[in-house]
Amino acid sequence: MKKGSLLIAVFVLLACQQKMTSLPILYQLPKKLKEVSGIIYASNSNLLWAVEDHGNANAIYGLNTKGKIERTITIDNTENIDWEDLTKDNQGNLYIGDFGNNDNVRKDLSIYKIEKKDLQSQNVKPSYKISFAYPEQKSFPPKKSQLFYDVEGFFEFRNHFYLFTKNRSKGFDGTSFLYKVPNKAGFHQAVLMGKFNTCGTYNGCAITSAAISPDETKVVVLTHDKLFLFENFKKDDFLNGQKTTLELNHFSQKESVCFKDNDRLFIADERTKNAFGNVYEISLKKLKSKS
């Protein structure tokens, strides 16, 4: 290889390496939180609330701007069967999604409401519980080719929850269902709103979280290395809005996303051995400009 060609190759390699590590780290998560599965930002307190999934405490954690745990709240009268995401309504009440369902066998899928006024306490009881089921699921578990009923991402919009399923089927093809559940105490049958395809590789295309912007004009869906952005939708017809795939150029076990404002996002990944376990802050505008 000629000297000039070698220099060009080196510059290209360095540029690619920089691109692959371009996701800005805001802070490292506390060592106590090894399996963060959901986050939501509370602008009134400037805290990032976090939950962990199956096998961890029935608690939520408020992280300050330096990533330190400022508040820990135990959620009484609950069990962390598999808490997979957090969301909030436009009054600032929080909701815990206990709907992780890896094996597609659960019949106790739940969402817990935590009142905004209770977020100063050390122990709280949910003000109510929403239970639900998927009418399309007839067997527990279904066939291995029909494992569509795990959920790791949801958000609240106009008194309803919107849940994106995580496809665990044999022969993964990226199919995700979008379900709607009323934000109302009691048991409900989830309503199938539609489906969309992420992409064909499970490690990069299985959905791990979802969020809606404060102005309710943008929806993002997270995987381990990309975001799917929906815009210009009417009412709650999110899937028929403009869809953009945004590559993060960074692969890790990303499990949670939320909006800080109408442009900036927080993303958290789980710690694996001695790597990751971070909260990242990114701008949608910047991601779109690179797509």
PDB file of C-alpha atoms in Angstrom:
ATOM      1  CA  MET A   1       0.000   0.000   0.000  1.00  0.00           C
ATOM      2  CA  LYS A   2       1.301   3.487  -0.888  1.00  0.00           C
ATOM      3  CA  LYS A   3       2.047   5.938   1.927  1.00  0.00           C
ATOM      4  CA  GLY A   4      -0.815   8.280   0.899  1.00  0.00           C
ATOM      5  CA  SER A   5      -3.275   5.400   0.736  1.00  0.00           C
ATOM      6  CA  LEU A   6      -2.103   4.153   4.126  1.00  0.00           C
ATOM      7  CA  LEU A   7      -2.705   7.565   5.722  1.00  0.00           C
ATOM      8  CA  ILE A   8      -6.192   7.733   4.227  1.00  0.00           C
ATOM      9  CA  ALA A   9      -6.959   4.257   5.564  1.00  0.00           C
ATOM     10  CA  VAL A  10      -5.761   5.262   9.046  1.00  0.00           C
ATOM     11  CA  PHE A  11      -7.925   8.408   9.036  1.00  0.00           C
ATOM     12  CA  VAL A  12     -10.957   6.399   7.903  1.00  0.00           C
ATOM     13  CA  LEU A  13     -10.352   3.826  10.657  1.00  0.00           C
ATOM     14  CA  LEU A  14     -10.037   6.528  13.316  1.00  0.00           C
ATOM     15  CA  ALA A  15     -13.185   8.236  12.051  1.00  0.00           C
ATOM     16  CA  CYS A  16     -15.105   4.964  12.190  1.00  0.00           C
ATOM     17  CA  GLN A  17     -13.862   4.256  15.719  1.00  0.00           C
ATOM     18  CA  GLN A  18     -14.912   7.737  16.812  1.00  0.00           C
ATOM     19  CA  LYS A  19     -18.323   7.242  15.218  1.00  0.00           C
ATOM     20  CA  MET A  20     -18.798   3.913  16.978  1.00  0.00           C
ATOM     21  CA  THR A  21     -18.199   5.538  20.379  1.00  0.00           C
ATOM     22  CA  SER A  22     -20.030   8.783  19.741  1.00  0.00           C
ATOM     23  CA  LEU A  23     -22.936   8.326  22.163  1.00  0.00           C
ATOM     24  CA  PRO A  24     -22.286  10.971  24.848  1.00  0.00           C
ATOM     25  CA  ILE A  25     -22.139   9.636  28.413  1.00  0.00           C
ATOM     26  CA  LEU A  26     -23.917  11.870  30.908  1.00  0.00           C
ATOM     27  CA  TYR A  27     -22.897   9.807  33.930  1.00  0.00           C
ATOM     28  CA  GLN A  28     -22.343   6.259  35.117  1.00  0.00           C
ATOM     29  CA  LEU A  29     -25.167   4.611  37.010  1.00  0.00           C
ATOM     30  CA  PRO A  30     -24.590   3.806  40.693  1.00  0.00           C
ATOM     31  CA  LYS A  31     -23.161   0.325  41.248  1.00  0.00           C
ATOM     32  CA  LYS A  32     -26.309  -0.499  43.219  1.00  0.00           C
ATOM     33  CA  LEU A  33     -28.334  -0.275  40.004  1.00  0.00           C
ATOM     34  CA  LYS A  34     -27.062  -3.059  37.778  1.00  0.00           C
ATOM     35  CA  GLU A  35     -30.239  -3.860  35.851  1.00  0.00           C
ATOM     36  CA  VAL A  36     -32.032  -0.594  35.132  1.00  0.00           C
ATOM     37  CA  SER A  37     -35.001  -1.444  32.928  1.00  0.00           C
ATOM     38  CA  GLY A  38     -36.953   1.824  32.847  1.00  0.00           C
ATOM     39  CA  ILE A  39     -36.356   5.550  33.326  1.00  0.00           C
ATOM     40  CA  ILE A  40     -38.501   8.692  33.283  1.00  0.00           C
ATOM     41  CA  TYR A  41     -37.497  12.311  33.802  1.00  0.00           C
ATOM     42  CA  ALA A  42     -39.344  14.565  36.259  1.00  0.00           C
ATOM     43  CA  SER A  43     -38.629  18.160  35.267  1.00  0.00           C
ATOM     44  CA  ASN A  44     -40.179  19.621  38.456  1.00  0.00           C
ATOM     45  CA  SER A  45     -37.588  17.867  40.661  1.00  0.00           C
ATOM     46  CA  ASN A  46     -34.837  17.467  38.047  1.00  0.00           C
ATOM     47  CA  LEU A  47     -34.657  13.795  38.981  1.00  0.00           C
ATOM     48  CA  LEU A  48     -34.345  10.829  36.662  1.00  0.00           C
ATOM     49  CA  TRP A  49     -36.475   8.050  38.129  1.00  0.00           C
ATOM     50  CA  ALA A  50     -35.357   4.469  37.504  1.00  0.00           C
ATOM     51  CA  VAL A  51     -36.586   0.923  38.140  1.00  0.00           C
ATOM     52  CA  GLU A  52     -34.898  -2.452  37.884  1.00  0.00           C
ATOM     53  CA  ASP A  53     -36.429  -5.601  36.485  1.00  0.00           C
ATOM     54  CA  HIS A  54     -37.096  -9.172  37.686  1.00  0.00           C
ATOM     55  CA  GLY A  55     -35.297 -10.255  40.840  1.00  0.00           C
ATOM     56  CA  ASN A  56     -34.747  -6.746  42.178  1.00  0.00           C
ATOM     57  CA  ALA A  57     -36.445  -4.634  44.836  1.00  0.00           C
ATOM     58  CA  ASN A  58     -39.980  -3.250  44.538  1.00  0.00           C
ATOM     59  CA  ALA A  59     -38.571   0.277  44.585  1.00  0.00           C
ATOM     60  CA  ILE A  60     -37.989   3.308  42.392  1.00  0.00           C
ATOM     61  CA  TYR A  61     -34.846   5.428  42.540  1.00  0.00           C
ATOM     62  CA  GLY A  62     -34.498   9.158  41.939  1.00  0.00           C
ATOM     63  CA  LEU A  63     -31.112  10.069  40.420  1.00  0.00           C
ATOM     64  CA  ASN A  64     -29.798  13.624  40.574  1.00  0.00           C
ATOM     65  CA  THR A  65     -27.884  15.383  37.786  1.00  0.00           C
ATOM     66  CA  LYS A  66     -24.637  13.737  38.905  1.00  0.00           C
ATOM     67  CA  GLY A  67     -26.107  10.229  38.799  1.00  0.00           C
ATOM     68  CA  LYS A  68     -26.328   9.816  42.571  1.00  0.00           C
ATOM     69  CA  ILE A  69     -29.358   8.203  44.209  1.00  0.00           C
ATOM     70  CA  GLU A  70     -31.120  11.087  45.937  1.00  0.00           C
ATOM     71  CA  ARG A  71     -34.361   9.274  46.757  1.00  0.00           C
ATOM     72  CA  THR A  72     -35.378   5.639  47.176  1.00  0.00           C
ATOM     73  CA  ILE A  73     -39.067   4.853  47.424  1.00  0.00           C
ATOM     74  CA  THR A  74     -40.341   1.387  48.290  1.00  0.00           C
ATOM     75  CA  ILE A  75     -43.630   0.591  46.552  1.00  0.00           C
ATOM     76  CA  ASP A  76     -45.710  -1.238  49.149  1.00  0.00           C
ATOM     77  CA  ASN A  77     -48.324  -3.881  48.317  1.00  0.00           C
ATOM     78  CA  THR A  78     -46.463  -4.814  45.125  1.00  0.00           C
ATOM     79  CA  GLU A  79     -44.010  -7.430  43.934  1.00  0.00           C
ATOM     80  CA  ASN A  80     -41.389  -6.820  41.286  1.00  0.00           C
ATOM     81  CA  ILE A  81     -42.345  -9.762  39.124  1.00  0.00           C
ATOM     82  CA  ASP A  82     -40.743  -8.137  36.099  1.00  0.00           C
ATOM     83  CA  TRP A  83     -40.822  -4.335  36.121  1.00  0.00           C
ATOM     84  CA  GLU A  84     -39.761  -3.289  32.642  1.00  0.00           C
ATOM     85  CA  ASP A  85     -40.480   0.407  32.138  1.00  0.00           C
ATOM     86  CA  LEU A  86     -41.551   3.687  33.707  1.00  0.00           C
ATOM     87  CA  THR A  87     -43.721   6.431  32.267  1.00  0.00           C
ATOM     88  CA  LYS A  88     -45.667   9.473  33.474  1.00  0.00           C
ATOM     89  CA  ASP A  89     -48.817  11.388  32.602  1.00  0.00           C
ATOM     90  CA  ASN A  90     -49.020  15.120  31.956  1.00  0.00           C
ATOM     91  CA  GLN A  91     -49.794  15.753  35.656  1.00  0.00           C
ATOM     92  CA  GLY A  92     -46.483  14.184  36.699  1.00  0.00           C
ATOM     93  CA  ASN A  93     -47.873  10.944  38.160  1.00  0.00           C
ATOM     94  CA  LEU A  94     -45.606   7.941  37.552  1.00  0.00           C
ATOM     95  CA  TYR A  95     -46.540   4.479  36.282  1.00  0.00           C
ATOM     96  CA  ILE A  96     -44.609   1.243  36.699  1.00  0.00           C
ATOM     97  CA  GLY A  97     -45.036  -1.371  33.991  1.00  0.00           C
ATOM     98  CA  ASP A  98     -44.944  -4.861  35.505  1.00  0.00           C
ATOM     99  CA  PHE A  99     -45.405  -6.646  32.191  1.00  0.00           C
ATOM    100  CA  GLY A 100     -42.096  -8.361  31.445  1.00  0.00           C
ATOM    101  CA  ASN A 101     -43.118 -11.720  30.013  1.00  0.00           C
ATOM    102  CA  ASN A 102     -40.097 -13.469  28.503  1.00  0.00           C
ATOM    103  CA  ASP A 103     -41.770 -16.866  28.329  1.00  0.00           C
ATOM    104  CA  ASN A 104     -45.200 -15.494  27.340  1.00  0.00           C
ATOM    105  CA  VAL A 105     -46.881 -17.336  30.240  1.00  0.00           C
ATOM    106  CA  ARG A 106     -48.026 -14.537  32.548  1.00  0.00           C
ATOM    107  CA  LYS A 107     -51.668 -13.893  33.387  1.00  0.00           C
ATOM    108  CA  ASP A 108     -50.955 -11.156  35.944  1.00  0.00           C
ATOM    109  CA  LEU A 109     -49.768  -8.265  33.745  1.00  0.00           C
ATOM    110  CA  SER A 110     -50.020  -4.987  35.655  1.00  0.00           C
ATOM    111  CA  ILE A 111     -49.360  -1.257  35.710  1.00  0.00           C
ATOM    112  CA  TYR A 112     -49.110   0.630  39.017  1.00  0.00           C
ATOM    113  CA  LYS A 113     -49.899   4.323  39.454  1.00  0.00           C
ATOM    114  CA  ILE A 114     -47.730   6.365  41.838  1.00  0.00           C
ATOM    115  CA  GLU A 115     -49.108   9.793  42.668  1.00  0.00           C
ATOM    116  CA  LYS A 116     -46.860  12.808  42.113  1.00  0.00           C
ATOM    117  CA  LYS A 117     -47.548  14.000  45.670  1.00  0.00           C
ATOM    118  CA  ASP A 118     -46.161  10.719  47.054  1.00  0.00           C
ATOM    119  CA  LEU A 119     -42.743  11.068  45.414  1.00  0.00           C
ATOM    120  CA  GLN A 120     -41.374  12.752  48.553  1.00  0.00           C
ATOM    121  CA  SER A 121     -42.054   9.675  50.706  1.00  0.00           C
ATOM    122  CA  GLN A 122     -39.924   6.635  51.537  1.00  0.00           C
ATOM    123  CA  ASN A 123     -42.787   4.166  51.301  1.00  0.00           C
ATOM    124  CA  VAL A 124     -45.892   4.539  49.176  1.00  0.00           C
ATOM    125  CA  LYS A 125     -48.813   2.445  48.048  1.00  0.00           C
ATOM    126  CA  PRO A 126     -49.978   2.620  44.433  1.00  0.00           C
ATOM    127  CA  SER A 127     -53.110   4.739  44.157  1.00  0.00           C
ATOM    128  CA  TYR A 128     -54.469   2.071  41.828  1.00  0.00           C
ATOM    129  CA  LYS A 129     -53.551  -0.940  39.736  1.00  0.00           C
ATOM    130  CA  ILE A 130     -54.360  -1.562  36.078  1.00  0.00           C
ATOM    131  CA  SER A 131     -54.502  -5.229  35.024  1.00  0.00           C
ATOM    132  CA  PHE A 132     -54.807  -6.390  31.434  1.00  0.00           C
ATOM    133  CA  ALA A 133     -54.572  -9.269  28.975  1.00  0.00           C
ATOM    134  CA  TYR A 134     -53.995  -9.655  25.236  1.00  0.00           C
ATOM    135  CA  PRO A 135     -57.137 -11.054  23.533  1.00  0.00           C
ATOM    136  CA  GLU A 136     -55.032 -12.437  20.662  1.00  0.00           C
ATOM    137  CA  GLN A 137     -53.059 -14.695  23.004  1.00  0.00           C
ATOM    138  CA  LYS A 138     -54.903 -18.006  23.287  1.00  0.00           C
ATOM    139  CA  SER A 139     -52.171 -20.240  24.749  1.00  0.00           C
ATOM    140  CA  PHE A 140     -49.760 -19.781  27.677  1.00  0.00           C
ATOM    141  CA  PRO A 141     -47.190 -20.106  26.245  1.00  0.00           C
ATOM    142  CA  PRO A 142     -48.019 -19.864  22.544  1.00  0.00           C
ATOM    143  CA  LYS A 143     -46.066 -21.735  19.898  1.00  0.00           C
ATOM    144  CA  LYS A 144     -42.396 -20.772  19.718  1.00  0.00           C
ATOM    145  CA  SER A 145     -43.108 -19.047  16.412  1.00  0.00           C
ATOM    146  CA  GLN A 146     -45.734 -16.806  18.101  1.00  0.00           C
ATOM    147  CA  LEU A 147     -43.975 -15.416  21.185  1.00  0.00           C
ATOM    148  CA  PHE A 148     -45.221 -11.853  20.681  1.00  0.00           C
ATOM    149  CA  TYR A 149     -46.462 -11.005  24.206  1.00  0.00           C
ATOM    150  CA  ASP A 150     -43.464  -9.708  26.098  1.00  0.00           C
ATOM    151  CA  VAL A 151     -43.360  -5.923  26.638  1.00  0.00           C
ATOM    152  CA  GLU A 152     -40.470  -3.716  27.748  1.00  0.00           C
ATOM    153  CA  GLY A 153     -41.627  -0.307  26.519  1.00  0.00           C
ATOM    154  CA  PHE A 154     -44.728   1.866  27.001  1.00  0.00           C
ATOM    155  CA  PHE A 155     -45.930   5.438  27.488  1.00  0.00           C
ATOM    156  CA  GLU A 156     -49.064   7.266  28.618  1.00  0.00           C
ATOM    157  CA  PHE A 157     -51.003   9.449  26.170  1.00  0.00           C
ATOM    158  CA  ARG A 158     -54.422  11.028  26.723  1.00  0.00           C
ATOM    159  CA  ASN A 159     -55.509   8.647  29.491  1.00  0.00           C
ATOM    160  CA  HIS A 160     -54.324   5.493  27.743  1.00  0.00           C
ATOM    161  CA  PHE A 161     -51.162   3.422  27.763  1.00  0.00           C
ATOM    162  CA  TYR A 162     -49.463   2.335  24.553  1.00  0.00           C
ATOM    163  CA  LEU A 163     -47.361  -0.813  24.758  1.00  0.00           C
ATOM    164  CA  PHE A 164     -44.859  -2.037  22.162  1.00  0.00           C
ATOM    165  CA  THR A 165     -44.281  -5.787  22.303  1.00  0.00           C
ATOM    166  CA  LYS A 166     -40.863  -7.424  22.247  1.00  0.00           C
ATOM    167  CA  ASN A 167     -40.786 -10.254  19.751  1.00  0.00           C
ATOM    168  CA  ARG A 168     -39.207 -13.425  21.176  1.00  0.00           C
ATOM    169  CA  SER A 169     -40.405 -15.763  18.433  1.00  0.00           C
ATOM    170  CA  LYS A 170     -38.343 -18.435  16.770  1.00  0.00           C
ATOM    171  CA  GLY A 171     -37.512 -17.096  13.327  1.00  0.00           C
ATOM    172  CA  PHE A 172     -37.407 -13.473  14.525  1.00  0.00           C
ATOM    173  CA  ASP A 173     -38.524 -11.066  11.790  1.00  0.00           C
ATOM    174  CA  GLY A 174     -38.757  -7.788  13.708  1.00  0.00           C
ATOM    175  CA  THR A 175     -42.550  -7.775  14.094  1.00  0.00           C
ATOM    176  CA  SER A 176     -43.816  -5.700  17.021  1.00  0.00           C
ATOM    177  CA  PHE A 177     -47.444  -5.225  18.071  1.00  0.00           C
ATOM    178  CA  LEU A 178     -48.763  -1.948  19.480  1.00  0.00           C
ATOM    179  CA  TYR A 179     -51.438  -2.365  22.159  1.00  0.00           C
ATOM    180  CA  LYS A 180     -53.656   0.202  23.898  1.00  0.00           C
ATOM    181  CA  VAL A 181     -54.829  -0.078  27.516  1.00  0.00           C
ATOM    182  CA  PRO A 182     -57.002   2.497  29.341  1.00  0.00           C
ATOM    183  CA  ASN A 183     -55.465   4.361  32.263  1.00  0.00           C
ATOM    184  CA  LYS A 184     -58.198   3.239  34.611  1.00  0.00           C
ATOM    185  CA  ALA A 185     -58.198   0.986  37.663  1.00  0.00           C
ATOM    186  CA  GLY A 186     -59.380  -2.582  37.114  1.00  0.00           C
ATOM    187  CA  PHE A 187     -58.993  -5.295  34.497  1.00  0.00           C
ATOM    188  CA  HIS A 188     -58.996  -4.548  30.758  1.00  0.00           C
ATOM    189  CA  GLN A 189     -58.584  -6.314  27.454  1.00  0.00           C
ATOM    190  CA  ALA A 190     -55.750  -4.639  25.563  1.00  0.00           C
ATOM    191  CA  VAL A 191     -56.708  -3.348  22.110  1.00  0.00           C
ATOM    192  CA  LEU A 192     -54.412  -4.195  19.199  1.00  0.00           C
ATOM    193  CA  MET A 193     -53.667  -0.944  17.350  1.00  0.00           C
ATOM    194  CA  GLY A 194     -51.406  -2.371  14.651  1.00  0.00           C
ATOM    195  CA  LYS A 195     -47.931  -3.711  14.078  1.00  0.00           C
ATOM    196  CA  PHE A 196     -44.679  -2.676  12.465  1.00  0.00           C
ATOM    197  CA  ASN A 197     -41.374  -4.289  11.606  1.00  0.00           C
ATOM    198  CA  THR A 198     -38.138  -3.067  13.133  1.00  0.00           C
ATOM    199  CA  CYS A 199     -35.510  -5.137  11.296  1.00  0.00           C
ATOM    200  CA  GLY A 200     -34.450  -8.742  11.023  1.00  0.00           C
ATOM    201  CA  THR A 201     -31.700  -9.248  13.619  1.00  0.00           C
ATOM    202  CA  TYR A 202     -32.842  -9.917  17.185  1.00  0.00           C
ATOM    203  CA  ASN A 203     -29.826  -8.378  18.963  1.00  0.00           C
ATOM    204  CA  GLY A 204     -30.229  -5.080  17.147  1.00  0.00           C
ATOM    205  CA  CYS A 205     -33.964  -5.028  16.480  1.00  0.00           C
ATOM    206  CA  ALA A 206     -35.834  -6.289  19.568  1.00  0.00           C
ATOM    207  CA  ILE A 207     -37.679  -3.435  21.317  1.00  0.00           C
ATOM    208  CA  THR A 208     -36.546  -2.561  24.854  1.00  0.00           C
ATOM    209  CA  SER A 209     -38.277   0.773  25.640  1.00  0.00           C
ATOM    210  CA  ALA A 210     -40.530   3.520  24.281  1.00  0.00           C
ATOM    211  CA  ALA A 211     -41.354   7.139  25.089  1.00  0.00           C
ATOM    212  CA  ILE A 212     -43.413  10.123  23.939  1.00  0.00           C
ATOM    213  CA  SER A 213     -42.200  13.730  23.907  1.00  0.00           C
ATOM    214  CA  PRO A 214     -43.645  16.314  26.332  1.00  0.00           C
ATOM    215  CA  ASP A 215     -45.422  18.098  23.461  1.00  0.00           C
ATOM    216  CA  GLU A 216     -46.814  14.713  22.309  1.00  0.00           C
ATOM    217  CA  THR A 217     -45.548  15.121  18.730  1.00  0.00           C
ATOM    218  CA  LYS A 218     -42.802  12.472  18.748  1.00  0.00           C
ATOM    219  CA  VAL A 219     -42.633   8.823  19.744  1.00  0.00           C
ATOM    220  CA  VAL A 220     -39.364   6.925  20.029  1.00  0.00           C
ATOM    221  CA  VAL A 221     -38.856   3.176  20.265  1.00  0.00           C
ATOM    222  CA  LEU A 222     -35.485   1.844  21.443  1.00  0.00           C
ATOM    223  CA  THR A 223     -33.386  -1.209  20.571  1.00  0.00           C
ATOM    224  CA  HIS A 224     -29.793  -2.038  21.537  1.00  0.00           C
ATOM    225  CA  ASP A 225     -28.308   0.086  18.758  1.00  0.00           C
ATOM    226  CA  LYS A 226     -31.000   2.256  17.191  1.00  0.00           C
ATOM    227  CA  LEU A 227     -34.100   4.362  17.665  1.00  0.00           C
ATOM    228  CA  PHE A 228     -37.288   4.352  15.618  1.00  0.00           C
ATOM    229  CA  LEU A 229     -38.832   7.814  15.522  1.00  0.00           C
ATOM    230  CA  PHE A 230     -42.501   8.436  14.675  1.00  0.00           C
ATOM    231  CA  GLU A 231     -43.680  11.953  13.829  1.00  0.00           C
ATOM    232  CA  ASN A 232     -46.546  13.729  12.037  1.00  0.00           C
ATOM    233  CA  PHE A 233     -49.152  11.258  13.276  1.00  0.00           C
ATOM    234  CA  LYS A 234     -52.807  12.059  13.890  1.00  0.00           C
ATOM    235  CA  LYS A 235     -54.296  11.421  17.337  1.00  0.00           C
ATOM    236  CA  ASP A 236     -52.907   8.037  18.446  1.00  0.00           C
ATOM    237  CA  ASP A 237     -52.279   6.626  14.984  1.00  0.00           C
ATOM    238  CA  PHE A 238     -48.541   6.569  15.689  1.00  0.00           C
ATOM    239  CA  LEU A 239     -47.633   3.776  13.305  1.00  0.00           C
ATOM    240  CA  ASN A 240     -48.991   5.667  10.300  1.00  0.00           C
ATOM    241  CA  GLY A 241     -46.884   8.702  11.089  1.00  0.00           C
ATOM    242  CA  GLN A 242     -43.561   9.450   9.462  1.00  0.00           C
ATOM    243  CA  LYS A 243     -41.097   6.762  10.540  1.00  0.00           C
ATOM    244  CA  THR A 244     -37.336   7.387  10.686  1.00  0.00           C
ATOM    245  CA  THR A 245     -34.667   4.882  11.714  1.00  0.00           C
ATOM    246  CA  LEU A 246     -31.894   6.568  13.696  1.00  0.00           C
ATOM    247  CA  GLU A 247     -28.662   4.610  14.076  1.00  0.00           C
ATOM    248  CA  LEU A 248     -26.880   5.166  17.398  1.00  0.00           C
ATOM    249  CA  ASN A 249     -23.605   3.652  16.144  1.00  0.00           C
ATOM    250  CA  HIS A 250     -23.168   2.219  19.624  1.00  0.00           C
ATOM    251  CA  PHE A 251     -24.089  -1.309  20.694  1.00  0.00           C
ATOM    252  CA  SER A 252     -24.889  -2.202  24.305  1.00  0.00           C
ATOM    253  CA  GLN A 253     -27.777  -3.621  26.300  1.00  0.00           C
ATOM    254  CA  LYS A 254     -29.836  -0.456  26.162  1.00  0.00           C
ATOM    255  CA  GLU A 255     -32.994  -0.998  28.163  1.00  0.00           C
ATOM    256  CA  SER A 256     -34.626   2.385  28.673  1.00  0.00           C
ATOM    257  CA  VAL A 257     -35.289   5.728  27.014  1.00  0.00           C
ATOM    258  CA  CYS A 258     -37.187   8.880  27.995  1.00  0.00           C
ATOM    259  CA  PHE A 259     -37.434  12.503  26.891  1.00  0.00           C
ATOM    260  CA  LYS A 260     -35.725  15.284  28.795  1.00  0.00           C
ATOM    261  CA  ASP A 261     -37.424  17.884  26.597  1.00  0.00           C
ATOM    262  CA  ASN A 262     -38.897  17.875  23.096  1.00  0.00           C
ATOM    263  CA  ASP A 263     -35.486  17.242  21.499  1.00  0.00           C
ATOM    264  CA  ARG A 264     -33.156  15.619  24.011  1.00  0.00           C
ATOM    265  CA  LEU A 265     -33.340  12.031  25.218  1.00  0.00           C
ATOM    266  CA  PHE A 266     -31.887  10.070  28.102  1.00  0.00           C
ATOM    267  CA  ILE A 267     -30.898   6.464  27.351  1.00  0.00           C
ATOM    268  CA  ALA A 268     -29.691   3.939  29.947  1.00  0.00           C
ATOM    269  CA  ASP A 269     -27.970   0.604  29.421  1.00  0.00           C
ATOM    270  CA  GLU A 270     -27.300  -2.301  31.761  1.00  0.00           C
ATOM    271  CA  ARG A 271     -23.863  -2.975  33.144  1.00  0.00           C
ATOM    272  CA  THR A 272     -22.183  -6.006  31.577  1.00  0.00           C
ATOM    273  CA  LYS A 273     -19.088  -7.185  33.463  1.00  0.00           C
ATOM    274  CA  ASN A 274     -17.068  -3.976  33.884  1.00  0.00           C
ATOM    275  CA  ALA A 275     -18.502  -2.055  30.939  1.00  0.00           C
ATOM    276  CA  PHE A 276     -21.488   0.196  30.282  1.00  0.00           C
ATOM    277  CA  GLY A 277     -24.118   0.847  32.947  1.00  0.00           C
ATOM    278  CA  ASN A 278     -24.382   4.455  31.815  1.00  0.00           C
ATOM    279  CA  VAL A 279     -26.924   7.181  31.189  1.00  0.00           C
ATOM    280  CA  TYR A 280     -26.458   8.921  27.842  1.00  0.00           C
ATOM    281  CA  GLU A 281     -27.944  12.198  26.608  1.00  0.00           C
ATOM    282  CA  ILE A 282     -28.552  12.716  22.896  1.00  0.00           C
ATOM    283  CA  SER A 283     -30.320  15.150  20.599  1.00  0.00           C
ATOM    284  CA  LEU A 284     -32.865  13.935  18.056  1.00  0.00           C
ATOM    285  CA  LYS A 285     -31.964  16.834  15.772  1.00  0.00           C
ATOM    286  CA  LYS A 286     -28.340  15.728  15.697  1.00  0.00           C
ATOM    287  CA  LEU A 287     -29.273  12.093  15.122  1.00  0.00           C
ATOM    288  CA  LYS A 288     -31.617  13.077  12.273  1.00  0.00           C
ATOM    289  CA  SER A 289     -28.929  15.244  10.676  1.00  0.00           C
ATOM    290  CA  LYS A 290     -26.661  12.191  10.456  1.00  0.00           C
ATOM    291  CA  SER A 291     -29.297   9.810   9.125  1.00  0.00           C
TER     292      SER A 291
END
